[in-house]
Amino acid sequence: MTAASATTSFAARLPARRYLVALVIAFWAAGWVLLRGRDTLALGGAELTPLHSWLNAAMDAIDDSRNSNPIFLYFINYIRLFLDEAVTFVQALISQPAMDRPLPVLGWLGVVGLATAIALLYGNVRVALLTAAGFLSFGVLGLWQESMDTLALTLTAVALSLAVGVPLGVWAGLSDRFHRLVTPVLDFMQTMPTFVYLAPLTLFFLIGPASATVATMIYAIPPAIRITAHGIRQVSPDTLEAGASLGATSAQALRHVRLPMARQTIIVGVNQTIMAALSMATIAALIDAPGLGQTVLKALQTLDVGTAFNAGLAIVIMAVVLDRVTSAASRRVEAARRAGRLRTVRGRRLEVAGVLGVAAVLGYLSYTYVWAAEFPIEANLGSYVRRAADAVSLWAQDNLVAYTDIVKNLLTNGLLNPFQTVLAGSPWWLVTAVAVAVALLVGSARAALVTAVGLLLVVVLGLWQDSMVTLASTLVATVLVMLLGMVAGVWMGRSDRADMVLRPVLDAGQTMPAFVYLVPILGLFGPTRFTAIIAAVVFAAPVAIKLVAEGIRGVSATTVEAATSAGASTWQLISKVQLPMARSAVTLAASQGLIYVLSMVVVGGLVGAGALGYDVVAGFSQHQLRGKGLAAGIAIVVLGIVLDRVMRAATQRADQAAHGGSHQH
Amino acid sequence: MSVTRSGKVRAAVLVTGAGLLLTACGGAKVGEAQPAAGGGGAKACGTVNLAINPWVGYEANAAVIAYVAEKQLGCKVVKKDLKEEVAWQGFGTGEVDAVVENWAHDDLKKKYIEDQKVAVSAGPTGNKGVIGWYVAPWMAKKYPDITDWNNLNKYASLFKTSESGGKGQLLDGDPSFVTNDEALVKNLKLDYKVVYAGSETALITAFRQSEKQQKPIIGYFYEPQWFLSELRLVKVNLPAYKEGCDADPEKVACDYPPYELDKIVSKKFADSGSPAYTLIKNFTWTNEDQNLVAKYIAEDKMTADEAAAKWVADNPDKVKAWLPSS
Amino acid sequence: MTVPSVAERSGLDIDAPPVLSVRGLWKVFGPKAESVVGSSLTRKELKEQTGCVAAVRDVSFEVRRGEVFVVMGLSGSGKSTLVRCLTRLIEPTAGEVLLDGEDVRKADHRRLRELRRHRMAMVFQHFGLLPHRCVLDNVAFGLEIRGVAKQDRYARAREVVALVGLNGFENSYPDQLSGGMQQRVGLARALAADPEVLLFDEPFSALDPLIRREMQNEVIRLHHEVGKTMVFITHDLAEALKLGDRILIMRDGELVQVGTPDQVVGAPADDYVRDFVSDVPRSHVLTLRWIMRPPQSGEPLDGPELGPDVVIRDAVHAVLSADRPVRVTDGGSLLGVVTSAEMLEVIAGGQDR
């Protein structure tokens, strides 16, 4: 009966709330008409506020203390040495001449053999074949050494990220307090644009592998922590209780119950950590990180789309191989038990010994003989890939531009410009008041508070108008991402064939460095905010699509069957059953989509989005704009946190409404 | 089923293993016939850490210097791909010995040369840097008077885009360059809005498309730049630069000053007496020289080394003049 | 197999000290839970005024050694909370839980672990098995965490696995077993530690009826073989009547009635219980004691003899086939008589209701 009364009172409240939101929006529109252009806090591209200058000075002061500050002298220096050694060691194994040899310890044959062996032992035959083909393709693309450099850096960064991230994740899984403490830090690490801390990092860790590793780790640790914590937390309370009832200590419960049961999820975390690390390959190249990223950036200087695509393709292949192997390994954790019953331990040992034996033979060959060490140049097909990519890019730029122009103008003038005009053209206090009111109405008092503090912080940072311009683009991009996510996600969730076709495309969209396709989309859409939106959508839509598809697939078959038997049409089935039941997945898709869009703000700055993205890029390039760049980075983080919290609060409210707020013990 | 599979695997092991061993017998061994790394004459010169800033003109300078240093002085050259700011930081940490094309950067000069005293200037490269507003050739042909800034307002409506809010669009924005364009537009009372393209790539693509699609674009650009050998952009004449007219960036209403591009080396490197330092100090060439090598790299897709080798072979006298006299 | 009737099983030493003694137990969820203890507000009033939910309110009972003690109630009645309070899987808010006279609530963490490891073990509704361990390792888990050597714990685990009839499944994994089999593993795991008290939290409610009956019989058999004291939570009255030596009925966190099955059916404490037991065929539960009457004058008292604790159903044949009243005697003294009339009334009446 509590449930019933809650539902009725909410039902009574709901329309009122809707009207109130509409009222607030109307109030805003009226305010804009009357006050437009006033108090918009515009700041020119090269202008600075006192805060920015102060930040500049502060960063300079830190730079200057580098040689006297004991933290640098003792602590950071040793970390740097350790990281440098670690990367150099892996490089010596697979990519760089080492140990008085003109070639690395393992040549191509050895690396291919070892990688395939690992894929076979931890995954299955299919991914082993994929691994072999993928690794061979690095050589075939003519990028063997670059690929191995990238692999060396990625693997080192991933290993260290996991060494740090998994224990912290376990802790965050066990302790609510630590979880609360670490979550905003992780948000910060994931949304703070890399460009902001790339230059300062080189001061602390110097130019070279150490800085690149740290930059990669900053981005790759959060998923390791988050997903591990999630895995630890989702362990069935029944099993934990059973453990407790037998008198297990918390250490025993962790070792025997939580960790084994979270293992599959933790491997998913490993997978995500690898993907995050790999996505840093290009940006880390800006501070001389070796590998494919260098090739991409170099090619970009001469607008050499073909070469950039060739290297980007190698990154995509590496990502797909690593993704499939870790996914297969995660599934194998489940399957291993059944296999373990069928096969004796001895059988497994023989298999391991056999596979490793072959790998060892191949490794020895590649250590000893030149033909197995250096990838044969005759097999290099990279130039075909380059030429093909060039031709496609050129054709598209020449022939599609008329249509793309129409699309761009339509969406810019119809959606983006009005939106931006109202956001950036209203007085800052009006926008803040409206945002707080909306957060309160659709979310919670807490969300409203976060909104108020966040937006005031943006004002203090001196980047109000830039933030509003970026916000407008971000919201438009997120809407597009969600549209795509719903349409393609539903399709993919309902059809295995669609899944098979779309998945590689999505993987490519997620892992192909944006720098590779900047030139063609610039050719098609010009340096505009819309180009930035396209780049963001290409990067963010895949994750949204995958999450929605996952949610649709997760809807219980019985429910679908029941609806079908009740005579629901396909459209009714989607709109009334599958989407509503996948709502939590859709929400997750929206919030993840938003985070991914925000992480592309800086790339947007490179292609004409201006505003915060450009501020960050310029701050990275020009000494006197460093402080402003830092401020812009913080503003991006703040926008991300505000949007995320409001969205979460709104979802929570909707969930409570849906479940009638009944709490029974 | 798994047991049989592992059996198959074992069989495969034996077969491939044996096969590979057989075929392997004839191969050359690693380290046997390969030339020794480094080179014998490296003693006198040692290692030179060259920063490579991310534009092709710079790479052309660096390519030729590195080639000469390695082939004629026996140095070991380590190239490091870095943005300017990071490269300058390297003077302090000892990781960068030389930056071989520097565009002004008075703030960095103040910090690292005057304040920290970790870097010194090594003289001009001989290249003259020009910064300004450019249009694509077809526009200069079709609207001959567009190259005079006084006529810009007349053409403002041509340059309207989705980004420029009803005004003409002035495409700015390689973020590495300091611009006064917002102030210029204001102070020259132009009906334009500065739009930040955000990268050199975006600027070049925009100009390329402008020429191809006959789409009007006016934007910030600079020379020497390899792209100019592909498309000779035409500079718009702003009010002529006079010494001191750009003193207050808020009030600036004149063209950009001509830049003398120069070389910066770390203090330590300069004091080391390395022959490579002498080479870098003596290195000068013309914009045409640089554009040529840049074209080899950018258009003809040569590697930096190939491009340098070609140019050095064609210009032995110029190279000779750079070498240490001894 | 044959199922021993309740009467056969009641051979408990009533005077011996109880194994488990619960006094004035409260469990309140919510803010300032302590202040609610002792309150006489109804659940709804409590929720509205304090935001608290009293899941267990002032419950006291004793469990005798070797007894099967059933706690019965509908969902939300607090019975699962109650059983968790016994080993402090849920921390009680007030009251005492004495295990062999030792107050469980006063035990520190170490002592509590000792209690859980050696003296009380629990079987759960959803089994709570470790999916990554095979049956044998699941059963040995409790021994493993208390540090028993590998050889010994496997030996013990094998014994218990045999005891619950899982021979041949030692190396299977939980998800390869049916629900009933999984619960046998849960049962074996609880038995492995050789505890004094076994706690069952609705162990069979997730199983289908046939399996459920089989498992109930299994519990009865095990009770016979190992003679453990059992506290058994269920929402199924038939199960409670079948297994329980005594039954505690709970409603809204409060104790409504404690008694033997025939007491609960024959003399419900209130309308709630009466309503509850209305569907029970009384002849299956009630004993002759409940229907015997004093002999009327002139009745022949040389008919067959039966004990007062014989269940009516089991006496039907004897009574109906006798041509004179059946005497109900206890230790030689005559308690009363039973005739076909009483028999038919209870059988007919029982079905009537």
mmCIF file of N, CA and C in Angstrom, chain A residues 44-45 60 63-64 66 199 202-203 206-207 288 294 298 300-304 343 354 358 362 365 368-370 394 397-398 401 417 519 522-523 527-529 605-608 614 617 620-624, chain B residues 2 9-10 13 20 24 27-30 54 56 59 80-83 85-86 89 93 95 107-108 111 116 162-163 171 175-178 182 196-199 201-202 204-205 209 212-213 226 298 301:
data_model
loop_
_atom_site.group_PDB
_atom_site.id
_atom_site.type_symbol
_atom_site.label_atom_id
_atom_site.label_comp_id
_atom_site.label_asym_id
_atom_site.label_seq_id
_atom_site.Cartn_x
_atom_site.Cartn_y
_atom_site.Cartn_z
ATOM 1 N N GLY A 44 38.398 36.702 -25.710
ATOM 2 C CA GLY A 44 39.021 36.450 -27.000
ATOM 3 C C GLY A 44 40.033 35.319 -26.944
ATOM 4 N N GLY A 45 40.405 34.829 -28.142
ATOM 5 C CA GLY A 45 41.295 33.678 -28.228
ATOM 6 C C GLY A 45 42.633 33.876 -27.536
ATOM 7 N N ASP A 60 54.935 27.701 -13.904
ATOM 8 C CA ASP A 60 56.351 28.036 -14.059
ATOM 9 C C ASP A 60 57.109 27.760 -12.770
ATOM 10 N N ASP A 63 57.780 24.211 -12.430
ATOM 11 C CA ASP A 63 58.864 23.848 -13.347
ATOM 12 C C ASP A 63 60.218 24.168 -12.718
ATOM 13 N N ASP A 64 60.285 25.385 -12.164
ATOM 14 C CA ASP A 64 61.579 25.863 -11.705
ATOM 15 C C ASP A 64 62.075 25.130 -10.472
ATOM 16 N N ARG A 66 61.939 22.140 -10.030
ATOM 17 C CA ARG A 66 62.195 20.751 -10.368
ATOM 18 C C ARG A 66 63.551 20.250 -9.871
ATOM 19 N N ALA A 199 52.399 18.300 -21.558
ATOM 20 C CA ALA A 199 53.626 19.100 -21.474
ATOM 21 C C ALA A 199 54.191 19.103 -20.051
ATOM 22 N N THR A 202 56.235 16.018 -19.148
ATOM 23 C CA THR A 202 57.597 15.854 -19.644
ATOM 24 C C THR A 202 58.586 16.578 -18.760
ATOM 25 N N LEU A 203 58.110 17.553 -17.994
ATOM 26 C CA LEU A 203 59.009 18.214 -17.069
ATOM 27 C C LEU A 203 59.376 17.273 -15.933
ATOM 28 N N LEU A 206 60.531 13.732 -17.920
ATOM 29 C CA LEU A 206 61.398 13.951 -19.074
ATOM 30 C C LEU A 206 60.791 13.381 -20.361
ATOM 31 N N ILE A 207 61.430 13.798 -21.466
ATOM 32 C CA ILE A 207 60.930 13.372 -22.765
ATOM 33 C C ILE A 207 61.275 11.903 -22.958
ATOM 34 N N ASP A 288 57.070 12.265 -28.120
ATOM 35 C CA ASP A 288 58.105 11.364 -28.604
ATOM 36 C C ASP A 288 57.919 9.921 -28.161
ATOM 37 N N GLN A 294 53.609 7.991 -34.014
ATOM 38 C CA GLN A 294 54.548 8.858 -34.733
ATOM 39 C C GLN A 294 54.225 8.885 -36.213
ATOM 40 N N LYS A 298 53.203 12.235 -38.168
ATOM 41 C CA LYS A 298 54.071 12.676 -39.277
ATOM 42 C C LYS A 298 53.265 12.811 -40.564
ATOM 43 N N LEU A 300 50.212 13.360 -40.857
ATOM 44 C CA LEU A 300 49.247 14.441 -40.761
ATOM 45 C C LEU A 300 49.864 15.776 -41.178
ATOM 46 N N GLN A 301 51.173 15.940 -40.902
ATOM 47 C CA GLN A 301 51.829 17.195 -41.260
ATOM 48 C C GLN A 301 51.759 17.448 -42.752
ATOM 49 N N THR A 302 51.807 16.384 -43.521
ATOM 50 C CA THR A 302 51.754 16.573 -44.960
ATOM 51 C C THR A 302 50.404 16.160 -45.513
ATOM 52 N N LEU A 303 49.446 16.036 -44.649
ATOM 53 C CA LEU A 303 48.084 15.643 -45.029
ATOM 54 C C LEU A 303 48.090 14.357 -45.835
ATOM 55 N N ASP A 304 48.991 13.469 -45.446
ATOM 56 C CA ASP A 304 49.157 12.215 -46.168
ATOM 57 C C ASP A 304 48.176 11.182 -45.610
ATOM 58 N N ARG A 343 39.169 -32.841 -19.717
ATOM 59 C CA ARG A 343 40.570 -33.074 -20.000
ATOM 60 C C ARG A 343 41.313 -33.187 -18.682
ATOM 61 N N GLY A 354 53.543 -28.282 -25.428
ATOM 62 C CA GLY A 354 53.654 -28.365 -26.876
ATOM 63 C C GLY A 354 53.626 -26.995 -27.515
ATOM 64 N N VAL A 358 56.678 -24.989 -29.555
ATOM 65 C CA VAL A 358 56.710 -24.410 -30.896
ATOM 66 C C VAL A 358 57.127 -22.959 -30.824
ATOM 67 N N LEU A 362 60.289 -21.190 -32.684
ATOM 68 C CA LEU A 362 60.151 -20.025 -33.556
ATOM 69 C C LEU A 362 60.969 -18.872 -32.996
ATOM 70 N N LEU A 365 64.598 -19.402 -33.716
ATOM 71 C CA LEU A 365 64.888 -19.118 -35.122
ATOM 72 C C LEU A 365 64.992 -17.620 -35.340
ATOM 73 N N THR A 368 68.099 -16.153 -34.116
ATOM 74 C CA THR A 368 69.337 -16.547 -34.756
ATOM 75 C C THR A 368 69.436 -16.113 -36.211
ATOM 76 N N TYR A 369 68.338 -16.281 -36.956
ATOM 77 C CA TYR A 369 68.435 -16.091 -38.403
ATOM 78 C C TYR A 369 67.786 -14.789 -38.843
ATOM 79 N N VAL A 370 68.437 -14.130 -39.764
ATOM 80 C CA VAL A 370 67.953 -12.837 -40.223
ATOM 81 C C VAL A 370 66.565 -12.946 -40.856
ATOM 82 N N LEU A 394 40.344 11.122 -51.451
ATOM 83 C CA LEU A 394 40.293 12.165 -52.460
ATOM 84 C C LEU A 394 38.941 12.158 -53.184
ATOM 85 N N GLN A 397 36.295 13.597 -50.968
ATOM 86 C CA GLN A 397 36.393 15.050 -50.823
ATOM 87 C C GLN A 397 35.940 15.773 -52.088
ATOM 88 N N ASP A 398 36.214 15.163 -53.236
ATOM 89 C CA ASP A 398 35.856 15.826 -54.480
ATOM 90 C C ASP A 398 34.386 15.685 -54.824
ATOM 91 N N VAL A 401 31.285 16.480 -51.428
ATOM 92 C CA VAL A 401 31.268 17.707 -50.654
ATOM 93 C C VAL A 401 29.966 18.494 -50.818
ATOM 94 N N ASN A 417 23.193 26.064 -34.092
ATOM 95 C CA ASN A 417 23.257 27.514 -33.902
ATOM 96 C C ASN A 417 22.195 28.049 -32.948
ATOM 97 N N VAL A 519 41.592 14.547 -41.935
ATOM 98 C CA VAL A 519 41.737 15.195 -43.239
ATOM 99 C C VAL A 519 40.505 14.981 -44.112
ATOM 100 N N LEU A 522 37.620 16.923 -42.699
ATOM 101 C CA LEU A 522 37.841 18.358 -42.891
ATOM 102 C C LEU A 522 37.538 18.738 -44.330
ATOM 103 N N GLY A 523 37.939 17.877 -45.250
ATOM 104 C CA GLY A 523 37.668 18.138 -46.652
ATOM 105 C C GLY A 523 36.176 18.191 -46.929
ATOM 106 N N PRO A 527 36.649 23.313 -41.699
ATOM 107 C CA PRO A 527 36.948 23.475 -40.280
ATOM 108 C C PRO A 527 35.768 24.116 -39.557
ATOM 109 N N THR A 528 34.873 23.305 -39.066
ATOM 110 C CA THR A 528 33.659 23.823 -38.435
ATOM 111 C C THR A 528 33.371 23.044 -37.160
ATOM 112 N N ARG A 529 32.433 23.579 -36.397
ATOM 113 C CA ARG A 529 32.004 22.859 -35.198
ATOM 114 C C ARG A 529 31.366 21.523 -35.601
ATOM 115 N N GLY A 605 38.748 20.723 -31.129
ATOM 116 C CA GLY A 605 39.484 21.982 -31.188
ATOM 117 C C GLY A 605 40.455 22.030 -32.361
ATOM 118 N N LEU A 606 40.934 20.868 -32.782
ATOM 119 C CA LEU A 606 41.882 20.809 -33.895
ATOM 120 C C LEU A 606 41.205 20.986 -35.242
ATOM 121 N N VAL A 607 39.884 20.843 -35.292
ATOM 122 C CA VAL A 607 39.214 20.874 -36.596
ATOM 123 C C VAL A 607 38.146 21.951 -36.684
ATOM 124 N N GLY A 608 38.235 22.953 -35.806
ATOM 125 C CA GLY A 608 37.354 24.087 -35.994
ATOM 126 C C GLY A 608 36.256 24.259 -34.973
ATOM 127 N N TYR A 614 39.860 24.379 -28.421
ATOM 128 C CA TYR A 614 40.948 25.170 -28.973
ATOM 129 C C TYR A 614 41.799 25.758 -27.861
ATOM 130 N N VAL A 617 44.209 23.101 -26.851
ATOM 131 C CA VAL A 617 45.232 22.878 -27.876
ATOM 132 C C VAL A 617 46.227 24.031 -27.896
ATOM 133 N N PHE A 620 48.546 23.989 -25.078
ATOM 134 C CA PHE A 620 49.611 22.994 -25.244
ATOM 135 C C PHE A 620 50.718 23.546 -26.139
ATOM 136 N N SER A 621 50.341 24.445 -27.075
ATOM 137 C CA SER A 621 51.307 24.902 -28.064
ATOM 138 C C SER A 621 52.000 26.194 -27.663
ATOM 139 N N GLN A 622 51.306 27.047 -26.940
ATOM 140 C CA GLN A 622 51.880 28.355 -26.653
ATOM 141 C C GLN A 622 52.101 28.527 -25.158
ATOM 142 N N HIS A 623 53.339 28.871 -24.858
ATOM 143 C CA HIS A 623 53.719 28.980 -23.461
ATOM 144 C C HIS A 623 52.802 29.910 -22.677
ATOM 145 N N GLN A 624 52.509 31.091 -23.251
ATOM 146 C CA GLN A 624 51.761 32.064 -22.457
ATOM 147 C C GLN A 624 50.283 31.688 -22.323
ATOM 148 N N SER B 2 38.697 -32.602 -26.536
ATOM 149 C CA SER B 2 39.845 -31.746 -26.252
ATOM 150 C C SER B 2 41.135 -32.531 -26.282
ATOM 151 N N VAL B 9 47.494 -30.771 -31.778
ATOM 152 C CA VAL B 9 48.418 -29.658 -31.570
ATOM 153 C C VAL B 9 49.836 -30.182 -31.463
ATOM 154 N N ARG B 10 49.960 -31.273 -30.702
ATOM 155 C CA ARG B 10 51.304 -31.815 -30.520
ATOM 156 C C ARG B 10 51.902 -32.257 -31.856
ATOM 157 N N VAL B 13 53.043 -29.319 -33.667
ATOM 158 C CA VAL B 13 54.311 -28.856 -33.111
ATOM 159 C C VAL B 13 55.465 -29.539 -33.804
ATOM 160 N N LEU B 20 60.572 -26.127 -39.885
ATOM 161 C CA LEU B 20 61.254 -24.847 -39.764
ATOM 162 C C LEU B 20 62.747 -25.042 -39.570
ATOM 163 N N ALA B 24 65.487 -23.597 -41.986
ATOM 164 C CA ALA B 24 66.252 -22.526 -41.378
ATOM 165 C C ALA B 24 67.747 -22.655 -41.608
ATOM 166 N N GLY B 27 69.765 -20.029 -43.645
ATOM 167 C CA GLY B 27 69.595 -18.593 -43.496
ATOM 168 C C GLY B 27 70.824 -17.890 -42.947
ATOM 169 N N ALA B 28 70.906 -16.598 -43.253
ATOM 170 C CA ALA B 28 71.970 -15.799 -42.677
ATOM 171 C C ALA B 28 71.693 -15.585 -41.203
ATOM 172 N N LYS B 29 72.743 -15.484 -40.410
ATOM 173 C CA LYS B 29 72.530 -15.321 -38.975
ATOM 174 C C LYS B 29 72.556 -13.848 -38.589
ATOM 175 N N VAL B 30 71.770 -13.553 -37.557
ATOM 176 C CA VAL B 30 71.692 -12.175 -37.095
ATOM 177 C C VAL B 30 73.065 -11.724 -36.616
ATOM 178 N N PRO B 54 56.870 19.781 -35.150
ATOM 179 C CA PRO B 54 55.960 19.111 -36.089
ATOM 180 C C PRO B 54 55.543 19.945 -37.298
ATOM 181 N N VAL B 56 56.798 20.474 -41.667
ATOM 182 C CA VAL B 56 57.705 19.875 -42.633
ATOM 183 C C VAL B 56 58.929 20.744 -42.883
ATOM 184 N N GLU B 59 61.389 19.983 -40.477
ATOM 185 C CA GLU B 59 61.958 18.669 -40.715
ATOM 186 C C GLU B 59 63.001 18.735 -41.820
ATOM 187 N N LYS B 80 64.119 13.678 -31.932
ATOM 188 C CA LYS B 80 63.010 13.537 -30.992
ATOM 189 C C LYS B 80 61.829 14.372 -31.464
ATOM 190 N N ASP B 81 60.711 13.722 -31.679
ATOM 191 C CA ASP B 81 59.529 14.431 -32.176
ATOM 192 C C ASP B 81 58.827 15.145 -31.040
ATOM 193 N N LEU B 82 58.908 16.466 -31.063
ATOM 194 C CA LEU B 82 58.367 17.232 -29.939
ATOM 195 C C LEU B 82 57.723 18.518 -30.423
ATOM 196 N N LYS B 83 56.685 18.947 -29.684
ATOM 197 C CA LYS B 83 56.157 20.283 -29.922
ATOM 198 C C LYS B 83 57.159 21.291 -29.370
ATOM 199 N N GLU B 85 57.145 23.874 -27.312
ATOM 200 C CA GLU B 85 57.188 24.109 -25.873
ATOM 201 C C GLU B 85 57.952 22.993 -25.161
ATOM 202 N N VAL B 86 57.615 21.761 -25.532
ATOM 203 C CA VAL B 86 58.256 20.607 -24.912
ATOM 204 C C VAL B 86 59.727 20.543 -25.295
ATOM 205 N N GLN B 89 61.686 22.832 -23.185
ATOM 206 C CA GLN B 89 61.869 22.252 -21.852
ATOM 207 C C GLN B 89 63.074 21.326 -21.859
ATOM 208 N N THR B 93 66.427 20.034 -19.280
ATOM 209 C CA THR B 93 66.648 18.695 -18.746
ATOM 210 C C THR B 93 67.804 17.994 -19.444
ATOM 211 N N GLU B 95 67.909 16.981 -22.516
ATOM 212 C CA GLU B 95 67.508 15.951 -23.469
ATOM 213 C C GLU B 95 67.451 16.457 -24.891
ATOM 214 N N ASP B 107 58.725 34.658 -25.465
ATOM 215 C CA ASP B 107 58.495 34.242 -24.078
ATOM 216 C C ASP B 107 59.405 33.076 -23.705
ATOM 217 N N LEU B 108 59.556 32.133 -24.640
ATOM 218 C CA LEU B 108 60.426 30.988 -24.352
ATOM 219 C C LEU B 108 61.881 31.437 -24.280
ATOM 220 N N LYS B 111 62.435 32.888 -20.966
ATOM 221 C CA LYS B 111 62.488 31.915 -19.885
ATOM 222 C C LYS B 111 63.768 31.082 -19.921
ATOM 223 N N GLN B 116 66.689 31.187 -17.216
ATOM 224 C CA GLN B 116 67.312 29.946 -16.752
ATOM 225 C C GLN B 116 68.715 29.748 -17.313
ATOM 226 N N SER B 162 28.738 28.758 -41.979
ATOM 227 C CA SER B 162 27.884 28.366 -40.864
ATOM 228 C C SER B 162 28.497 28.761 -39.524
ATOM 229 N N GLU B 163 29.800 29.045 -39.530
ATOM 230 C CA GLU B 163 30.477 29.321 -38.266
ATOM 231 C C GLU B 163 30.573 30.806 -37.946
ATOM 232 N N LEU B 171 39.618 32.614 -41.266
ATOM 233 C CA LEU B 171 40.008 31.319 -40.708
ATOM 234 C C LEU B 171 41.387 31.426 -40.079
ATOM 235 N N PRO B 175 47.289 26.532 -33.726
ATOM 236 C CA PRO B 175 47.389 26.999 -32.335
ATOM 237 C C PRO B 175 48.831 27.314 -31.934
ATOM 238 N N SER B 176 49.807 26.883 -32.738
ATOM 239 C CA SER B 176 51.192 27.144 -32.355
ATOM 240 C C SER B 176 51.573 28.604 -32.582
ATOM 241 N N PHE B 177 50.825 29.301 -33.405
ATOM 242 C CA PHE B 177 51.194 30.661 -33.735
ATOM 243 C C PHE B 177 50.389 31.660 -32.920
ATOM 244 N N VAL B 178 51.121 32.655 -32.452
ATOM 245 C CA VAL B 178 50.444 33.735 -31.751
ATOM 246 C C VAL B 178 49.785 34.611 -32.807
ATOM 247 N N GLU B 182 42.127 38.778 -33.870
ATOM 248 C CA GLU B 182 40.901 39.339 -33.305
ATOM 249 C C GLU B 182 41.037 40.847 -33.134
ATOM 250 N N TYR B 196 38.429 29.682 -35.339
ATOM 251 C CA TYR B 196 39.668 28.937 -35.091
ATOM 252 C C TYR B 196 39.613 27.545 -35.723
ATOM 253 N N ALA B 197 40.381 27.408 -36.805
ATOM 254 C CA ALA B 197 40.423 26.102 -37.462
ATOM 255 C C ALA B 197 41.092 25.081 -36.552
ATOM 256 N N GLY B 198 42.091 25.505 -35.805
ATOM 257 C CA GLY B 198 42.618 24.646 -34.747
ATOM 258 C C GLY B 198 43.859 23.863 -35.088
ATOM 259 N N SER B 199 44.176 23.748 -36.373
ATOM 260 C CA SER B 199 45.394 23.011 -36.694
ATOM 261 C C SER B 199 45.844 23.364 -38.100
ATOM 262 N N THR B 201 46.681 21.268 -40.262
ATOM 263 C CA THR B 201 45.972 20.340 -41.146
ATOM 264 C C THR B 201 44.651 20.936 -41.607
ATOM 265 N N ALA B 202 43.907 21.509 -40.646
ATOM 266 C CA ALA B 202 42.602 22.070 -40.980
ATOM 267 C C ALA B 202 42.750 23.232 -41.943
ATOM 268 N N ILE B 204 45.253 23.832 -44.114
ATOM 269 C CA ILE B 204 45.662 23.400 -45.457
ATOM 270 C C ILE B 204 44.491 22.746 -46.190
ATOM 271 N N THR B 205 43.761 21.889 -45.464
ATOM 272 C CA THR B 205 42.610 21.249 -46.108
ATOM 273 C C THR B 205 41.615 22.292 -46.601
ATOM 274 N N GLN B 209 40.535 22.732 -50.482
ATOM 275 C CA GLN B 209 39.149 22.617 -50.930
ATOM 276 C C GLN B 209 38.679 23.922 -51.556
ATOM 277 N N LYS B 212 39.884 23.843 -55.061
ATOM 278 C CA LYS B 212 39.214 22.819 -55.860
ATOM 279 C C LYS B 212 37.748 23.128 -56.086
ATOM 280 N N GLN B 213 37.069 23.519 -55.038
ATOM 281 C CA GLN B 213 35.625 23.718 -55.121
ATOM 282 C C GLN B 213 35.269 25.165 -55.444
ATOM 283 N N TRP B 226 55.646 24.046 -46.979
ATOM 284 C CA TRP B 226 55.679 23.178 -48.155
ATOM 285 C C TRP B 226 54.413 23.291 -48.994
ATOM 286 N N ALA B 298 57.222 16.081 -48.431
ATOM 287 C CA ALA B 298 55.767 16.120 -48.354
ATOM 288 C C ALA B 298 55.091 15.614 -49.623
ATOM 289 N N LYS B 301 57.132 12.172 -51.096
ATOM 290 C CA LYS B 301 57.092 11.081 -50.111
ATOM 291 C C LYS B 301 58.455 10.437 -49.902
#
